[in-house]
PDB file of C-alpha atoms in Angstrom:
ATOM      1  CA  MET A  23       9.991   9.987  -2.804  1.00 67.00           C
ATOM      2  CA  GLY A  24       7.683   7.430  -1.230  1.00 72.00           C
ATOM      3  CA  VAL A  25       4.591   9.202  -2.544  1.00 71.00           C
ATOM      4  CA  ARG A  26       6.165   9.405  -6.014  1.00 74.00           C
ATOM      5  CA  ARG A  27       6.881   5.649  -5.992  1.00 78.00           C
ATOM      6  CA  PHE A  28       3.346   4.918  -4.799  1.00 77.00           C
ATOM      7  CA  VAL A  29       1.804   7.050  -7.562  1.00 76.00           C
ATOM      8  CA  ALA A  30       4.107   5.492 -10.167  1.00 79.00           C
ATOM      9  CA  ARG A  31       3.055   1.965  -9.159  1.00 77.00           C
ATOM     10  CA  ARG A  32      -0.623   2.425  -8.284  1.00 74.00           C
ATOM     11  CA  GLY A  33      -1.659   5.690  -9.889  1.00 77.00           C
ATOM     12  CA  ARG A  34      -2.586   8.937  -8.194  1.00 77.00           C
ATOM     13  CA  CYS A  35      -5.092   8.583  -5.390  1.00 78.00           C
ATOM     14  CA  SER A  36      -7.550  11.250  -4.320  1.00 80.00           C
ATOM     15  CA  THR A  37      -7.061  10.826  -0.554  1.00 81.00           C
ATOM     16  CA  ILE A  38      -4.150   9.694   1.621  1.00 77.00           C
ATOM     17  CA  TYR A  39      -4.834   8.687   5.232  1.00 78.00           C
ATOM     18  CA  CYS A  40      -1.833   8.725   7.553  1.00 74.00           C
ATOM     19  CA  ASP A  41      -0.617   9.389  11.045  1.00 69.00           C
ATOM     20  CA  ASN A  42       1.027  12.636  12.071  1.00 64.00           C
ATOM     21  CA  GLY A  43       4.566  11.435  11.345  1.00 63.00           C
ATOM     22  CA  THR A  44       6.879  14.275  10.403  1.00 61.00           C
ATOM     23  CA  ASN A  45       7.597  12.730   6.985  1.00 63.00           C
ATOM     24  CA  PHE A  46       3.905  12.652   6.078  1.00 63.00           C
ATOM     25  CA  VAL A  47       3.211  16.147   7.392  1.00 67.00           C
ATOM     26  CA  GLY A  48       6.232  17.457   5.447  1.00 70.00           C
ATOM     27  CA  ALA A  49       5.049  15.753   2.248  1.00 68.00           C
ATOM     28  CA  ALA A  50       1.555  17.181   2.706  1.00 68.00           C
ATOM     29  CA  ASN A  51       2.969  20.675   3.231  1.00 71.00           C
ATOM     30  CA  LEU A  52       5.134  20.313   0.127  1.00 71.00           C
ATOM     31  CA  LEU A  53       2.180  19.172  -1.983  1.00 65.00           C
ATOM     32  CA  HIS A  54      -0.054  21.941  -0.589  1.00 68.00           C
ATOM     33  CA  GLY A  55       2.553  24.460  -1.737  1.00 68.00           C
ATOM     34  CA  LEU A  56       2.257  23.377  -5.376  1.00 62.00           C
ATOM     35  CA  ASP A  57       0.297  25.431  -7.884  1.00 60.00           C
ATOM     36  CA  TRP A  58      -2.495  22.882  -8.395  1.00 51.00           C
ATOM     37  CA  ASN A  59      -4.408  25.116 -10.830  1.00 59.00           C
ATOM     38  CA  THR A  60      -1.501  24.924 -13.294  1.00 58.00           C
ATOM     39  CA  ILE A  61      -1.131  21.187 -12.732  1.00 51.00           C
ATOM     40  CA  ILE A  62      -4.873  20.641 -13.223  1.00 48.00           C
ATOM     41  CA  ARG A  63      -4.845  22.621 -16.476  1.00 52.00           C
ATOM     42  CA  HIS A  64      -1.868  20.747 -17.890  1.00 42.00           C
ATOM     43  CA  GLY A  65      -2.409  17.315 -16.396  1.00 43.00           C
ATOM     44  CA  ALA A  66      -6.161  17.110 -15.859  1.00 44.00           C
ATOM     45  CA  ILE A  67      -5.712  15.854 -12.296  1.00 52.00           C
ATOM     46  CA  ASN A  68      -6.925  17.039  -8.906  1.00 57.00           C
ATOM     47  CA  ALA A  69      -4.943  17.709  -5.751  1.00 66.00           C
ATOM     48  CA  ILE A  70      -4.360  14.893  -3.270  1.00 74.00           C
ATOM     49  CA  GLU A  71      -6.344  15.348  -0.063  1.00 76.00           C
ATOM     50  CA  TRP A  72      -4.401  14.436   3.118  1.00 72.00           C
ATOM     51  CA  LYS A  73      -6.295  13.190   6.182  1.00 76.00           C
ATOM     52  CA  PHE A  74      -4.237  12.920   9.365  1.00 72.00           C
ATOM     53  CA  ASN A  75      -5.009  11.081  12.574  1.00 72.00           C
ATOM     54  CA  PRO A  76      -5.214  13.365  15.592  1.00 70.00           C
ATOM     55  CA  PRO A  77      -1.745  13.476  17.216  1.00 66.00           C
ATOM     56  CA  THR A  78      -3.015  11.966  20.479  1.00 64.00           C
ATOM     57  CA  ALA A  79      -5.151   9.229  18.878  1.00 64.00           C
ATOM     58  CA  ALA A  80      -2.671   6.660  17.608  1.00 59.00           C
ATOM     59  CA  TRP A  81      -5.334   3.916  17.679  1.00 64.00           C
ATOM     60  CA  TRP A  82      -7.145   5.525  14.726  1.00 67.00           C
ATOM     61  CA  GLY A  83      -4.671   3.953  12.312  1.00 66.00           C
ATOM     62  CA  GLY A  84      -5.116   0.459  13.731  1.00 70.00           C
ATOM     63  CA  TRP A  85      -6.179  -1.215  10.485  1.00 74.00           C
ATOM     64  CA  TRP A  86      -3.151  -0.073   8.491  1.00 76.00           C
ATOM     65  CA  GLU A  87      -0.821  -0.650  11.447  1.00 78.00           C
ATOM     66  CA  ARG A  88      -2.006  -4.279  11.372  1.00 84.00           C
ATOM     67  CA  ILE A  89      -1.012  -4.545   7.696  1.00 86.00           C
ATOM     68  CA  ILE A  90       2.438  -3.168   8.552  1.00 85.00           C
ATOM     69  CA  ARG A  91       2.743  -5.808  11.304  1.00 90.00           C
ATOM     70  CA  ILE A  92       1.854  -8.552   8.804  1.00 91.00           C
ATOM     71  CA  LEU A  93       4.583  -7.292   6.437  1.00 92.00           C
ATOM     72  CA  LYS A  94       7.159  -7.194   9.243  1.00 93.00           C
ATOM     73  CA  ASP A  95       6.274 -10.749  10.296  1.00 94.00           C
ATOM     74  CA  LEU A  96       6.528 -11.964   6.694  1.00 92.00           C
ATOM     75  CA  LEU A  97       9.939 -10.345   6.260  1.00 94.00           C
ATOM     76  CA  LYS A  98      11.213 -11.842   9.524  1.00 94.00           C
ATOM     77  CA  ARG A  99      10.084 -15.326   8.482  1.00 93.00           C
ATOM     78  CA  ILE A 100      11.436 -15.053   4.948  1.00 91.00           C
ATOM     79  CA  LEU A 101      14.703 -13.263   5.588  1.00 93.00           C
ATOM     80  CA  GLY A 102      15.731 -14.213   9.086  1.00 91.00           C
ATOM     81  CA  GLN A 103      19.176 -12.605   9.439  1.00 92.00           C
ATOM     82  CA  ALA A 104      19.922 -12.561   5.691  1.00 92.00           C
ATOM     83  CA  GLN A 105      21.517  -9.500   4.157  1.00 92.00           C
ATOM     84  CA  LEU A 106      20.238  -8.654   0.694  1.00 92.00           C
ATOM     85  CA  LEU A 107      21.190  -6.389  -2.147  1.00 95.00           C
ATOM     86  CA  TYR A 108      18.763  -3.596  -3.021  1.00 93.00           C
ATOM     87  CA  GLU A 109      17.299  -5.446  -6.035  1.00 93.00           C
ATOM     88  CA  GLU A 110      16.850  -8.636  -3.999  1.00 93.00           C
ATOM     89  CA  MET A 111      15.048  -6.712  -1.269  1.00 92.00           C
ATOM     90  CA  LEU A 112      12.731  -5.076  -3.818  1.00 90.00           C
ATOM     91  CA  THR A 113      11.892  -8.508  -5.233  1.00 91.00           C
ATOM     92  CA  ILE A 114      11.118  -9.905  -1.771  1.00 92.00           C
ATOM     93  CA  LEU A 115       8.946  -6.868  -0.989  1.00 91.00           C
ATOM     94  CA  CYS A 116       7.012  -7.357  -4.248  1.00 88.00           C
ATOM     95  CA  ASP A 117       6.478 -11.025  -3.349  1.00 90.00           C
ATOM     96  CA  CYS A 118       5.220 -10.012   0.106  1.00 91.00           C
ATOM     97  CA  GLU A 119       2.924  -7.420  -1.468  1.00 89.00           C
ATOM     98  CA  ALA A 120       1.454 -10.068  -3.775  1.00 87.00           C
ATOM     99  CA  LEU A 121       0.970 -12.458  -0.852  1.00 89.00           C
ATOM    100  CA  MET A 122      -0.702  -9.836   1.331  1.00 89.00           C
ATOM    101  CA  ASN A 123      -2.964  -8.691  -1.508  1.00 87.00           C
ATOM    102  CA  SER A 124      -4.063 -12.263  -2.215  1.00 86.00           C
ATOM    103  CA  ARG A 125      -5.563 -12.723   1.271  1.00 85.00           C
ATOM    104  CA  PRO A 126      -9.341 -13.206   1.201  1.00 85.00           C
ATOM    105  CA  LEU A 127     -11.522 -10.324   2.360  1.00 85.00           C
ATOM    106  CA  THR A 128     -14.659 -12.437   2.610  1.00 82.00           C
ATOM    107  CA  TYR A 129     -15.584 -15.885   3.816  1.00 81.00           C
ATOM    108  CA  VAL A 130     -16.365 -18.454   1.126  1.00 78.00           C
ATOM    109  CA  SER A 131     -17.870 -21.856   1.874  1.00 77.00           C
ATOM    110  CA  GLU A 132     -16.282 -25.080   0.677  1.00 76.00           C
ATOM    111  CA  SER A 133     -17.751 -24.714  -2.817  1.00 72.00           C
ATOM    112  CA  ASP A 134     -15.201 -25.312  -5.589  1.00 71.00           C
ATOM    113  CA  HIS A 135     -16.599 -22.727  -7.985  1.00 75.00           C
ATOM    114  CA  LEU A 136     -16.652 -19.773  -5.568  1.00 78.00           C
ATOM    115  CA  VAL A 137     -13.605 -17.531  -5.357  1.00 76.00           C
ATOM    116  CA  PRO A 138     -13.080 -15.173  -2.413  1.00 80.00           C
ATOM    117  CA  ILE A 139     -12.655 -11.459  -3.048  1.00 84.00           C
ATOM    118  CA  SER A 140      -9.158 -10.206  -2.274  1.00 85.00           C
ATOM    119  CA  PRO A 141      -7.396  -6.834  -2.591  1.00 83.00           C
ATOM    120  CA  SER A 142      -5.703  -8.114  -5.749  1.00 81.00           C
ATOM    121  CA  SER A 143      -9.185  -8.518  -7.259  1.00 80.00           C
ATOM    122  CA  PHE A 144      -9.368  -4.723  -7.370  1.00 78.00           C
ATOM    123  CA  LEU A 145      -5.710  -3.972  -8.134  1.00 75.00           C
ATOM    124  CA  GLN A 146      -4.867  -6.277 -11.033  1.00 72.00           C
ATOM    125  CA  ASP A 147      -6.312  -6.801 -14.489  1.00 65.00           C
ATOM    126  CA  ILE A 148      -5.211 -10.445 -14.582  1.00 59.00           C
ATOM    127  CA  LYS A 149      -6.426 -12.192 -11.466  1.00 56.00           C
ATOM    128  CA  GLU A 150      -4.083 -14.540  -9.611  1.00 56.00           C
ATOM    129  CA  TRP A 151      -6.235 -16.842  -7.506  1.00 55.00           C
ATOM    130  CA  SER A 152      -3.481 -18.966  -6.045  1.00 59.00           C
ATOM    131  CA  THR A 153      -1.160 -17.955  -3.243  1.00 57.00           C
ATOM    132  CA  PRO A 154       2.167 -16.837  -4.708  1.00 59.00           C
ATOM    133  CA  ASP A 155       5.190 -19.020  -4.009  1.00 65.00           C
ATOM    134  CA  ILE A 156       7.807 -17.012  -2.135  1.00 64.00           C
ATOM    135  CA  HIS A 157      10.644 -19.524  -2.333  1.00 59.00           C
TER     136      HIS A 157
END
C-alpha cells in the first residue's frame, strides 16, 4: 500500500532504491509477477525497476537514512508525547514533508534576489520560498 500511496501522490517513478527489508522485497516480487506487457498496452507505462542494497552493506542507504532521521527528529520535537488521530497525524506528516522539501540544496550568498534550489523546486508547480509554519 505504501508504493500505491507514493505513486498516487508523486506519480509513478521508473526506479526505486531501497534496502533489503522484507516489505520492499515482497513488494518487488509482487510487482515482478504482474503482466507488464498488458499494463503497458493499456496504460502506456513501463515497469518499475527495483534496486536493492546488498544485504551486508547497510551503509549504502546512508543518504536516505539521514532523511528518515530528520523526519524522526522533527516528529519528536513537534509531537513530544502527544497522541493524535489519524487525520491529525497525516496533516503533521504533510507539514514535515513540506519543511524537509524546502531545505536548500545549494549555498546562496547574502544576495536578496538569489533563491536557493530546494527539492520543492522540482516537486511543485507553485514554488513556496518561505519555510512553512508548523504551528
